[in-house]
């Protein structure tokens, strides 16, 4: 067995950087304890002069196909004025995609994630049926396309297979959603088959269960799905309180908001991730904290959709773990999500560094943890840090890049969190394998050219980019 020893100029360690640190990786891609003298004849040495090495980012919430609507919904004429009308543009893209397109678009989104230092994606996948609304011969065909895309790019994927059962409380079935719908029994059967037939190792491909939202999954079905998830020890992810209208409908149907309902029905827990959790009260924050649930915040998407601002100060003061997701892919940059979490509060409160010193942690270290270790927790992964026994997932940055040049080991982390340009990211390693080496991904040209073909197909009228 040949181990590999990585020797960066600076190594991230618990919220700061140390000079001459080393990272030892086993042949099967696990981080090992670094002995006093790791360099032996059976150890391969990778010198990384001029580079800092940091744990890879965990993107907890992605809808890869939505990469296709980037920039296509920035007009009121095309996409209306709010989240609900924006969905028309999203449904237009979703309705166009053949299985090959789903693969090609996912590869594009995943490539961009890698270029941003991401090593794991949690893909909240709800595109299941053929364009006519019927299941494919293999009802997991599109899930498998997305998994194959991640494998092609080299990114670890946690496929959060999504249950989408209805359009909403007292709402007629929306034709834009026919590719999403399944029955609860079909969902559970398909989920079982997908896991059972997956031949990839759990270091590369994993699974979670994602009831889409209270709006899309009635309570009785939600309880059944949650019980199944817990029996199979899988993480549960759900959109919660992204929009006020969603809370209002839930109040009408159940006499409770989504968080109140989830708490009352004992559906919250350490395995539960509430995606967004924007429109929640102090009492609801306490319920999520009490259950030790995670909140996945998606600030770049939330500001684009006009969703609102998550009360990260109250949430973090209550001890809730916050992770990040690129969600609609309007931007793919985990550090932009990280800094916006604080910036949005600054704009509202006209103060600075609002999340600093909560539980005596510095702001940069806290935001970096959200993008790494908290994400790994939400997806139940041994990753996110550089601790022995974890997956060897990390990236390097060029210490001479214009966006971060001029630093000391002590202040490099806040410079990275608040100023790093994605172009500074040089190498990305997943499970001990280089998937980006000196800014080059082996399949980059092919992935981009295939994506451009799909883009032309979905948006033939490139002048307006609007749905016909
Ligand atoms: Zn989402």
CSV table of C-alpha atoms and ligand atoms in Angstrom, one decimal:
chain,number,residue,atom,x,y,z
A,1,UNK,CA,0.0,0.0,0.0
A,2,UNK,CA,1.4,3.4,-1.0
A,3,UNK,CA,0.4,6.4,1.0
A,4,UNK,CA,0.6,9.9,-0.3
A,5,UNK,CA,1.9,12.8,1.6
A,6,UNK,CA,0.7,16.3,0.6
A,7,UNK,CA,3.0,19.1,1.6
A,8,UNK,CA,1.4,22.5,1.1
A,9,UNK,CA,3.0,25.8,2.1
A,10,UNK,CA,0.1,26.5,4.4
A,11,UNK,CA,-2.3,24.0,5.9
A,12,UNK,CA,-5.8,24.8,7.2
A,13,UNK,CA,-6.2,23.6,10.8
A,14,UNK,CA,-9.2,24.4,13.0
A,15,UNK,CA,-10.0,27.9,11.7
A,16,UNK,CA,-6.4,29.0,11.0
A,17,UNK,CA,-3.4,28.1,8.9
A,18,UNK,CA,-0.1,26.5,9.9
A,19,UNK,CA,3.2,26.5,8.0
A,20,UNK,CA,4.8,23.2,7.1
A,21,UNK,CA,1.8,21.1,7.9
A,22,UNK,CA,1.3,17.7,6.1
A,23,UNK,CA,-1.6,15.6,5.0
A,24,UNK,CA,-1.2,11.8,4.7
A,25,UNK,CA,-3.7,9.9,2.5
A,26,UNK,CA,-4.1,6.2,2.2
A,27,UNK,CA,-4.3,4.4,-1.1
A,28,UNK,CA,-8.0,4.0,-0.6
A,29,UNK,CA,-8.5,7.7,-0.2
A,30,UNK,CA,-8.8,8.1,3.6
A,31,UNK,CA,-7.0,10.7,5.7
A,32,UNK,CA,-4.4,9.1,8.0
A,33,UNK,CA,-2.8,10.2,11.2
A,34,UNK,CA,0.4,12.1,10.2
A,35,UNK,CA,3.3,10.5,12.0
A,36,UNK,CA,6.4,12.5,13.1
A,37,UNK,CA,8.3,11.2,10.0
A,38,UNK,CA,5.8,10.2,7.4
A,39,UNK,CA,8.2,10.4,4.5
A,40,UNK,CA,9.4,6.8,4.0
A,41,UNK,CA,10.2,4.9,0.8
A,42,UNK,CA,6.6,3.6,0.6
A,43,UNK,CA,5.1,7.1,0.7
A,44,UNK,CA,4.6,9.2,-2.4
A,45,UNK,CA,5.2,12.9,-1.7
A,46,UNK,CA,3.3,15.7,-3.4
A,47,UNK,CA,4.9,19.1,-2.9
A,48,UNK,CA,2.5,22.0,-3.1
A,49,UNK,CA,4.7,25.1,-2.9
A,50,UNK,CA,2.9,28.5,-3.1
A,51,UNK,CA,-0.4,26.8,-2.2
A,52,UNK,CA,-2.6,26.5,0.8
A,53,UNK,CA,-4.6,23.3,1.4
A,54,UNK,CA,-8.1,23.4,2.8
A,55,UNK,CA,-10.9,20.9,3.3
A,56,UNK,CA,-13.3,20.6,0.4
A,57,UNK,CA,-16.7,22.3,0.4
A,58,UNK,CA,-19.9,20.4,0.8
A,59,UNK,CA,-22.8,21.6,-1.3
A,60,UNK,CA,-25.9,20.4,0.5
A,61,UNK,CA,-28.7,21.5,-1.8
A,62,UNK,CA,-28.4,21.5,-5.6
A,63,UNK,CA,-31.0,21.1,-8.4
A,64,UNK,CA,-28.4,20.5,-11.2
A,65,UNK,CA,-30.8,21.0,-14.1
A,66,UNK,CA,-31.6,24.5,-13.0
A,67,UNK,CA,-28.1,25.6,-14.3
A,68,UNK,CA,-30.0,25.9,-17.5
A,69,UNK,CA,-32.2,28.8,-16.2
A,70,UNK,CA,-29.3,31.0,-15.1
A,71,UNK,CA,-29.9,34.5,-16.4
A,72,UNK,CA,-33.2,33.3,-18.1
A,73,UNK,CA,-35.6,34.6,-15.5
A,74,UNK,CA,-34.3,38.1,-14.9
A,75,UNK,CA,-37.2,39.8,-16.7
A,76,UNK,CA,-40.7,40.4,-15.4
A,77,UNK,CA,-42.0,39.9,-18.9
A,78,UNK,CA,-40.6,36.4,-19.1
A,79,UNK,CA,-40.8,35.2,-15.5
A,80,UNK,CA,-43.1,37.5,-13.6
A,81,UNK,CA,-42.3,39.2,-10.4
A,82,UNK,CA,-42.0,36.5,-7.8
A,83,UNK,CA,-40.9,33.0,-6.8
A,84,UNK,CA,-44.2,31.5,-8.0
A,85,UNK,CA,-44.0,32.9,-11.5
A,86,UNK,CA,-40.3,32.2,-11.7
A,87,UNK,CA,-41.2,28.5,-11.6
A,88,UNK,CA,-42.7,28.8,-15.0
A,89,UNK,CA,-39.2,29.4,-16.5
A,90,UNK,CA,-37.9,26.5,-14.4
A,91,UNK,CA,-40.7,24.2,-15.6
A,92,UNK,CA,-40.0,25.2,-19.2
A,93,UNK,CA,-36.4,24.0,-18.9
A,94,UNK,CA,-37.4,20.8,-17.0
A,95,UNK,CA,-40.0,19.9,-19.6
A,96,UNK,CA,-37.4,19.9,-22.5
A,97,UNK,CA,-34.8,17.5,-21.1
A,98,UNK,CA,-34.1,14.1,-22.5
A,99,UNK,CA,-32.1,11.7,-20.3
A,100,UNK,CA,-28.9,12.6,-22.2
A,101,UNK,CA,-29.6,16.3,-21.5
A,102,UNK,CA,-30.1,15.7,-17.8
A,103,UNK,CA,-26.6,14.1,-17.8
A,104,UNK,CA,-25.0,16.9,-19.8
A,105,UNK,CA,-26.5,19.7,-17.7
A,106,UNK,CA,-25.6,18.0,-14.4
A,107,UNK,CA,-22.1,17.5,-15.6
A,108,UNK,CA,-21.9,21.3,-16.3
A,109,UNK,CA,-23.2,22.2,-12.9
A,110,UNK,CA,-20.9,19.7,-11.2
A,111,UNK,CA,-17.8,20.8,-13.1
A,112,UNK,CA,-18.5,24.4,-11.9
A,113,UNK,CA,-18.8,23.1,-8.4
A,114,UNK,CA,-15.4,21.4,-8.6
A,115,UNK,CA,-13.9,24.6,-10.0
A,116,UNK,CA,-15.3,26.3,-6.9
A,117,UNK,CA,-13.6,23.8,-4.5
A,118,UNK,CA,-16.6,21.6,-3.9
A,119,UNK,CA,-15.9,17.9,-3.2
A,120,UNK,CA,-19.5,16.6,-2.4
A,121,UNK,CA,-22.9,17.6,-3.8
A,122,UNK,CA,-26.3,16.8,-2.2
A,123,UNK,CA,-28.5,16.6,-5.3
A,124,UNK,CA,-32.2,17.2,-4.4
A,125,UNK,CA,-33.5,15.4,-7.4
A,126,UNK,CA,-37.2,15.6,-8.4
A,127,UNK,CA,-37.1,15.2,-12.2
A,128,UNK,CA,-38.3,11.6,-12.5
A,129,UNK,CA,-40.7,11.0,-15.4
A,130,UNK,CA,-40.6,11.3,-19.2
A,131,UNK,CA,-41.8,14.6,-20.7
A,132,UNK,CA,-45.3,13.1,-21.1
A,133,UNK,CA,-45.5,12.5,-17.3
A,134,UNK,CA,-45.2,8.7,-17.6
A,135,UNK,CA,-42.4,6.9,-15.7
A,136,UNK,CA,-39.5,5.6,-17.9
A,137,UNK,CA,-39.2,1.8,-18.2
A,138,UNK,CA,-36.6,2.3,-15.5
A,139,UNK,CA,-38.3,4.9,-13.1
A,140,UNK,CA,-34.8,5.7,-11.8
A,141,UNK,CA,-33.3,6.5,-15.2
A,142,UNK,CA,-32.9,10.2,-14.5
A,143,UNK,CA,-31.6,9.7,-11.0
A,144,UNK,CA,-29.0,7.4,-12.5
A,145,UNK,CA,-28.1,10.0,-15.1
A,146,UNK,CA,-27.4,12.5,-12.4
A,147,UNK,CA,-25.3,10.0,-10.4
A,148,UNK,CA,-23.4,9.1,-13.6
A,149,UNK,CA,-22.7,12.8,-14.2
A,150,UNK,CA,-21.2,13.2,-10.8
A,151,UNK,CA,-19.1,10.1,-11.3
A,152,UNK,CA,-17.9,11.4,-14.7
A,153,UNK,CA,-16.8,14.7,-13.1
A,154,UNK,CA,-15.3,13.0,-10.1
A,155,UNK,CA,-17.5,14.7,-7.5
A,156,UNK,CA,-19.0,12.7,-4.6
A,157,UNK,CA,-22.8,12.7,-4.8
A,158,UNK,CA,-25.5,12.2,-2.2
A,159,UNK,CA,-28.6,11.6,-4.3
A,160,UNK,CA,-31.5,13.1,-2.3
A,161,UNK,CA,-34.3,11.4,-4.2
A,162,UNK,CA,-37.3,13.6,-3.9
A,163,UNK,CA,-41.0,12.8,-3.3
A,164,UNK,CA,-43.3,15.2,-5.1
A,165,UNK,CA,-46.9,14.0,-4.7
A,166,UNK,CA,-49.1,17.0,-5.4
A,167,UNK,CA,-49.1,20.6,-6.5
A,168,UNK,CA,-50.3,22.0,-3.2
A,169,UNK,CA,-53.2,22.1,-0.7
A,170,UNK,CA,-56.5,22.4,-2.6
A,171,UNK,CA,-54.6,23.2,-5.8
A,172,UNK,CA,-55.3,21.4,-9.2
A,173,UNK,CA,-52.4,19.4,-10.6
A,174,UNK,CA,-49.9,21.8,-12.3
A,175,UNK,CA,-49.0,20.5,-15.8
A,176,UNK,CA,-45.5,22.0,-15.3
A,177,UNK,CA,-44.9,19.4,-12.6
A,178,UNK,CA,-45.9,16.2,-14.4
A,179,UNK,CA,-42.3,15.0,-14.6
A,180,UNK,CA,-42.0,15.2,-10.8
A,181,UNK,CA,-45.1,13.3,-9.6
A,182,UNK,CA,-45.0,9.8,-8.1
A,183,UNK,CA,-47.2,8.0,-5.6
A,184,UNK,CA,-45.8,7.4,-2.2
A,185,UNK,CA,-45.6,3.7,-2.8
A,186,UNK,CA,-43.9,4.1,-6.1
A,187,UNK,CA,-41.5,6.6,-4.5
A,188,UNK,CA,-40.5,4.1,-1.8
A,189,UNK,CA,-40.2,1.2,-4.3
A,190,UNK,CA,-38.0,3.3,-6.6
A,191,UNK,CA,-35.9,4.6,-3.8
A,192,UNK,CA,-35.3,1.0,-2.6
A,193,UNK,CA,-34.4,-0.2,-6.1
A,194,UNK,CA,-32.0,2.7,-6.7
A,195,UNK,CA,-30.1,2.0,-3.5
A,196,UNK,CA,-30.1,-1.8,-4.0
A,197,UNK,CA,-28.9,-1.6,-7.6
A,198,UNK,CA,-26.1,0.9,-7.0
A,199,UNK,CA,-22.8,-0.7,-7.6
A,200,UNK,CA,-20.7,2.4,-6.8
A,201,UNK,CA,-18.8,2.4,-3.4
A,202,UNK,CA,-20.3,4.5,-0.6
A,203,UNK,CA,-17.3,6.7,-0.7
A,204,UNK,CA,-18.5,7.9,-4.1
A,205,UNK,CA,-22.3,7.6,-4.1
A,206,UNK,CA,-24.7,7.9,-1.2
A,207,UNK,CA,-28.4,8.5,-0.8
A,208,UNK,CA,-30.9,10.5,1.2
A,209,UNK,CA,-34.6,11.0,1.2
A,210,UNK,CA,-36.2,14.3,0.3
A,211,UNK,CA,-39.9,14.9,0.7
A,212,UNK,CA,-40.1,18.1,-1.4
A,213,UNK,CA,-42.1,20.3,1.0
A,214,UNK,CA,-45.2,20.3,3.1
A,215,UNK,CA,-46.9,21.8,0.0
A,216,UNK,CA,-46.0,18.8,-2.2
A,217,UNK,CA,-46.2,16.0,0.4
A,218,UNK,CA,-49.3,15.6,2.6
A,219,UNK,CA,-48.7,14.8,6.2
A,220,UNK,CA,-49.8,11.1,6.1
A,221,UNK,CA,-47.4,10.4,3.2
A,222,UNK,CA,-44.7,12.4,4.9
A,223,UNK,CA,-44.9,10.3,8.0
A,224,UNK,CA,-44.7,7.1,6.0
A,225,UNK,CA,-41.6,8.4,4.0
A,226,UNK,CA,-39.9,9.7,7.2
A,227,UNK,CA,-40.5,6.3,9.0
A,228,UNK,CA,-38.9,4.5,6.0
A,229,UNK,CA,-36.0,6.9,6.0
A,230,UNK,CA,-35.3,6.4,9.6
A,231,UNK,CA,-35.6,2.6,9.3
A,232,UNK,CA,-32.9,2.8,6.6
A,233,UNK,CA,-30.8,5.4,8.5
A,234,UNK,CA,-30.9,7.9,5.7
A,235,UNK,CA,-30.7,11.7,6.0
A,236,UNK,CA,-34.0,13.5,5.4
A,237,UNK,CA,-34.0,16.9,3.6
A,238,UNK,CA,-37.0,19.1,2.9
A,239,UNK,CA,-37.8,22.6,1.7
A,240,UNK,CA,-39.2,24.4,4.7
A,241,UNK,CA,-40.6,28.0,5.1
A,242,UNK,CA,-39.0,29.4,1.9
A,243,UNK,CA,-42.1,31.5,1.1
A,244,UNK,CA,-44.7,33.1,3.3
A,245,UNK,CA,-47.5,31.6,1.1
A,246,UNK,CA,-46.2,28.1,1.9
A,247,UNK,CA,-46.7,28.8,5.6
A,248,UNK,CA,-50.1,30.3,5.1
A,249,UNK,CA,-51.3,27.2,3.1
A,250,UNK,CA,-49.9,24.9,5.8
A,251,UNK,CA,-51.7,26.9,8.5
A,252,UNK,CA,-55.0,26.5,6.6
A,253,UNK,CA,-54.5,22.8,6.1
A,254,UNK,CA,-53.1,21.8,9.5
A,255,UNK,CA,-53.6,24.7,11.8
A,256,UNK,CA,-49.8,24.9,12.1
A,257,UNK,CA,-46.8,26.3,10.2
A,258,UNK,CA,-44.4,23.8,8.6
A,259,UNK,CA,-41.9,23.8,11.5
A,260,UNK,CA,-44.7,23.6,14.1
A,261,UNK,CA,-46.2,20.6,12.2
A,262,UNK,CA,-42.9,18.8,11.8
A,263,UNK,CA,-42.1,19.3,15.5
A,264,UNK,CA,-45.6,18.3,16.6
A,265,UNK,CA,-45.4,15.1,14.5
A,266,UNK,CA,-41.8,14.3,15.8
A,267,UNK,CA,-40.4,14.5,12.3
A,268,UNK,CA,-37.5,16.7,13.2
A,269,UNK,CA,-34.2,15.2,14.4
A,270,UNK,CA,-30.4,15.3,14.0
A,271,UNK,CA,-31.0,13.5,10.6
A,272,UNK,CA,-33.3,16.3,9.4
A,273,UNK,CA,-32.2,19.3,7.2
A,274,UNK,CA,-34.6,22.1,6.7
A,275,UNK,CA,-33.7,23.8,3.5
A,276,UNK,CA,-34.2,27.7,3.6
A,277,UNK,CA,-36.0,28.0,6.9
A,278,UNK,CA,-36.4,31.8,6.3
A,279,UNK,CA,-39.9,32.6,7.5
A,280,UNK,CA,-39.7,31.1,11.0
A,281,UNK,CA,-40.4,32.5,14.4
A,282,UNK,CA,-38.3,32.5,17.6
A,283,UNK,CA,-40.4,29.5,18.9
A,284,UNK,CA,-39.7,27.6,15.6
A,285,UNK,CA,-36.0,28.3,15.9
A,286,UNK,CA,-36.2,26.8,19.4
A,287,UNK,CA,-38.0,23.7,18.0
A,288,UNK,CA,-35.3,23.1,15.3
A,289,UNK,CA,-32.5,23.7,17.9
A,290,UNK,CA,-34.2,21.3,20.4
A,291,UNK,CA,-34.3,18.6,17.7
A,292,UNK,CA,-30.7,19.2,16.7
A,293,UNK,CA,-31.7,19.6,13.1
A,294,UNK,CA,-29.6,21.4,10.4
A,295,UNK,CA,-30.7,24.4,8.4
A,296,UNK,CA,-29.4,24.5,4.8
A,297,UNK,CA,-29.2,28.2,3.7
A,298,UNK,CA,-28.9,29.1,0.0
A,299,UNK,CA,-28.3,32.8,0.1
A,300,UNK,CA,-27.3,33.4,-3.5
A,301,UNK,CA,-30.5,31.7,-4.7
A,302,UNK,CA,-32.6,33.2,-1.9
A,303,UNK,CA,-31.6,36.8,-2.8
A,304,UNK,CA,-32.1,36.0,-6.5
A,305,UNK,CA,-35.7,34.7,-5.9
A,306,UNK,CA,-36.5,37.4,-3.3
A,307,UNK,CA,-37.3,34.7,-0.7
A,308,UNK,CA,-36.2,36.7,2.3
A,309,UNK,CA,-33.3,36.7,4.8
A,310,UNK,CA,-32.6,33.8,7.1
A,311,UNK,CA,-32.1,35.0,10.7
A,312,UNK,CA,-28.7,33.4,10.9
A,313,UNK,CA,-27.9,35.4,14.1
A,314,UNK,CA,-30.8,33.9,16.1
A,315,UNK,CA,-30.4,30.5,14.5
A,316,UNK,CA,-26.7,30.3,15.3
A,317,UNK,CA,-27.2,31.7,18.8
A,318,UNK,CA,-29.6,28.9,19.4
A,319,UNK,CA,-26.9,26.4,18.4
A,320,UNK,CA,-28.4,25.3,15.1
A,321,UNK,CA,-25.9,23.9,12.6
A,322,UNK,CA,-26.1,25.9,9.3
A,323,UNK,CA,-24.9,24.4,5.9
A,324,UNK,CA,-25.0,25.9,2.4
A,325,UNK,CA,-26.5,24.9,-1.0
A,326,UNK,CA,-26.2,26.3,-4.5
A,327,UNK,CA,-29.9,25.5,-5.1
A,328,UNK,CA,-30.9,27.1,-8.3
A,329,UNK,CA,-27.3,27.5,-9.5
A,330,UNK,CA,-27.7,31.2,-10.2
A,331,UNK,CA,-24.2,31.3,-8.9
A,332,UNK,CA,-22.0,28.4,-7.8
A,333,UNK,CA,-19.6,29.7,-5.2
A,334,UNK,CA,-19.8,28.4,-1.6
A,335,UNK,CA,-17.8,31.3,-0.3
A,336,UNK,CA,-20.3,33.8,-1.8
A,337,UNK,CA,-23.0,32.0,0.1
A,338,UNK,CA,-20.9,32.1,3.2
A,339,UNK,CA,-20.2,35.8,3.1
A,340,UNK,CA,-23.8,36.7,2.1
A,341,UNK,CA,-25.1,35.0,5.2
A,342,UNK,CA,-23.6,37.8,7.2
A,343,UNK,CA,-23.8,40.5,4.6
A,344,UNK,CA,-27.6,40.2,4.3
A,345,UNK,CA,-27.9,40.8,8.1
A,346,UNK,CA,-25.6,43.8,7.8
A,347,UNK,CA,-27.8,45.5,5.3
A,348,UNK,CA,-30.9,44.9,7.4
A,349,UNK,CA,-29.3,45.8,10.7
A,350,UNK,CA,-26.8,48.4,9.6
A,351,UNK,CA,-24.1,46.8,11.7
A,352,UNK,CA,-21.1,44.7,10.8
A,353,UNK,CA,-19.7,41.2,11.5
A,354,UNK,CA,-23.0,40.1,13.1
A,355,UNK,CA,-22.2,36.4,13.3
A,356,UNK,CA,-18.8,37.0,14.9
A,357,UNK,CA,-18.1,35.7,18.4
A,358,UNK,CA,-21.2,33.6,18.7
A,359,UNK,CA,-20.0,30.8,21.0
A,360,UNK,CA,-16.6,32.6,21.0
A,361,UNK,CA,-15.9,31.6,17.3
A,362,UNK,CA,-14.5,34.0,14.8
A,363,UNK,CA,-16.8,35.0,11.9
A,364,UNK,CA,-14.5,33.5,9.1
A,365,UNK,CA,-14.1,30.2,11.0
A,366,UNK,CA,-17.8,29.9,11.6
A,367,UNK,CA,-18.7,30.6,7.9
A,368,UNK,CA,-16.0,28.2,6.7
A,369,UNK,CA,-17.4,25.5,9.0
A,370,UNK,CA,-20.9,26.0,7.5
A,371,UNK,CA,-19.5,25.4,4.1
A,372,UNK,CA,-17.6,22.2,5.2
A,373,UNK,CA,-18.2,20.3,8.4
A,374,UNK,CA,-21.8,21.4,8.8
A,375,UNK,CA,-22.5,20.3,5.3
A,376,UNK,CA,-20.9,16.9,5.9
A,377,UNK,CA,-23.1,16.5,9.0
A,378,UNK,CA,-26.3,17.3,7.0
A,379,UNK,CA,-25.4,14.6,4.5
A,380,UNK,CA,-24.1,12.2,7.2
A,381,UNK,CA,-20.6,12.0,5.7
A,382,UNK,CA,-17.2,11.5,7.2
A,383,UNK,CA,-15.9,14.6,5.4
A,384,UNK,CA,-15.7,18.3,5.8
A,385,UNK,CA,-12.6,18.4,8.0
A,386,UNK,CA,-9.0,17.2,7.6
A,387,UNK,CA,-9.3,14.7,10.5
A,388,UNK,CA,-7.9,11.2,10.3
A,389,UNK,CA,-10.5,8.6,9.2
A,390,UNK,CA,-12.3,11.2,6.9
A,391,UNK,CA,-12.5,11.0,3.2
A,392,UNK,CA,-9.5,12.8,1.7
A,393,UNK,CA,-11.4,15.7,0.2
A,394,UNK,CA,-9.6,19.0,-0.1
A,395,UNK,CA,-8.6,21.8,-2.4
A,396,UNK,CA,-5.7,24.1,-2.8
A,397,UNK,CA,-5.5,27.9,-3.5
A,398,UNK,CA,-2.7,29.8,-5.1
A,399,UNK,CA,-1.3,32.0,-2.4
A,400,UNK,CA,-0.1,34.5,-5.0
A,401,UNK,CA,-3.5,34.9,-6.6
A,402,UNK,CA,-4.5,38.6,-6.9
A,403,UNK,CA,-7.6,38.1,-4.7
A,404,UNK,CA,-5.7,36.9,-1.7
A,405,UNK,CA,-2.0,37.9,-2.1
A,406,UNK,CA,-0.6,39.8,1.0
A,407,UNK,CA,-1.5,37.8,4.1
A,408,UNK,CA,-0.1,36.0,7.1
A,409,UNK,CA,-1.0,32.6,8.3
A,410,UNK,CA,-3.2,34.3,11.0
A,411,UNK,CA,-5.3,36.4,8.7
A,412,UNK,CA,-5.5,34.2,5.6
A,413,UNK,CA,-8.8,32.6,6.5
A,414,UNK,CA,-10.8,35.9,6.6
A,415,UNK,CA,-9.1,37.0,3.4
A,416,UNK,CA,-10.2,33.8,1.7
A,417,UNK,CA,-13.7,33.8,3.1
A,418,UNK,CA,-14.4,37.4,2.3
A,419,UNK,CA,-12.2,38.0,-0.8
A,420,UNK,CA,-11.2,34.8,-2.6
A,421,UNK,CA,-11.9,34.8,-6.3
A,422,UNK,CA,-12.8,31.3,-7.6
A,423,UNK,CA,-10.0,31.6,-10.0
A,424,UNK,CA,-7.5,31.2,-7.1
A,425,UNK,CA,-8.6,27.5,-6.7
A,426,UNK,CA,-5.9,25.3,-8.2
A,427,UNK,CA,-6.4,21.7,-7.3
A,428,UNK,CA,-9.3,19.6,-6.0
A,429,UNK,CA,-8.9,16.2,-4.5
A,430,UNK,CA,-11.9,13.8,-3.8
A,431,UNK,CA,-11.2,10.5,-2.0
A,432,UNK,CA,-7.5,11.1,-2.5
A,433,UNK,CA,-7.8,11.5,-6.3
A,434,UNK,CA,-7.0,14.7,-8.1
A,435,UNK,CA,-10.0,15.7,-10.1
A,436,UNK,CA,-8.7,19.2,-10.8
A,437,UNK,CA,-4.9,19.6,-11.2
A,438,UNK,CA,-3.5,23.1,-11.7
A,439,UNK,CA,-6.9,24.4,-12.7
A,440,UNK,CA,-7.4,21.7,-15.4
A,441,UNK,CA,-10.2,19.2,-15.4
A,442,UNK,CA,-9.6,16.4,-17.9
A,443,UNK,CA,-13.2,16.7,-19.4
A,444,UNK,CA,-13.8,20.4,-19.2
A,445,UNK,CA,-13.9,21.2,-22.9
A,446,UNK,CA,-16.2,18.2,-23.7
A,447,UNK,CA,-18.5,19.0,-20.8
A,448,UNK,CA,-18.9,22.7,-21.9
A,449,UNK,CA,-19.5,21.8,-25.5
A,450,UNK,CA,-22.1,19.2,-24.7
A,451,UNK,CA,-23.8,21.7,-22.4
A,452,UNK,CA,-23.9,24.4,-25.1
A,453,UNK,CA,-25.8,21.9,-27.3
A,454,UNK,CA,-28.4,21.3,-24.7
A,455,UNK,CA,-28.6,25.0,-24.0
A,456,UNK,CA,-29.3,25.7,-27.7
A,457,UNK,CA,-32.0,23.1,-27.7
A,458,UNK,CA,-33.8,24.4,-24.6
A,459,UNK,CA,-33.4,28.1,-25.6
A,460,UNK,CA,-33.5,28.2,-29.4
A,461,UNK,CA,-34.6,31.9,-29.2
A,462,UNK,CA,-31.4,33.2,-27.6
A,463,UNK,CA,-32.4,36.8,-28.2
A,464,UNK,CA,-35.1,36.7,-25.5
A,465,UNK,CA,-34.3,33.4,-23.8
A,466,UNK,CA,-37.9,33.2,-22.7
A,467,UNK,CA,-40.2,30.2,-22.9
A,468,UNK,CA,-42.2,30.1,-26.1
B,1,LIG,ZN1,-34.3,23.8,-3.6
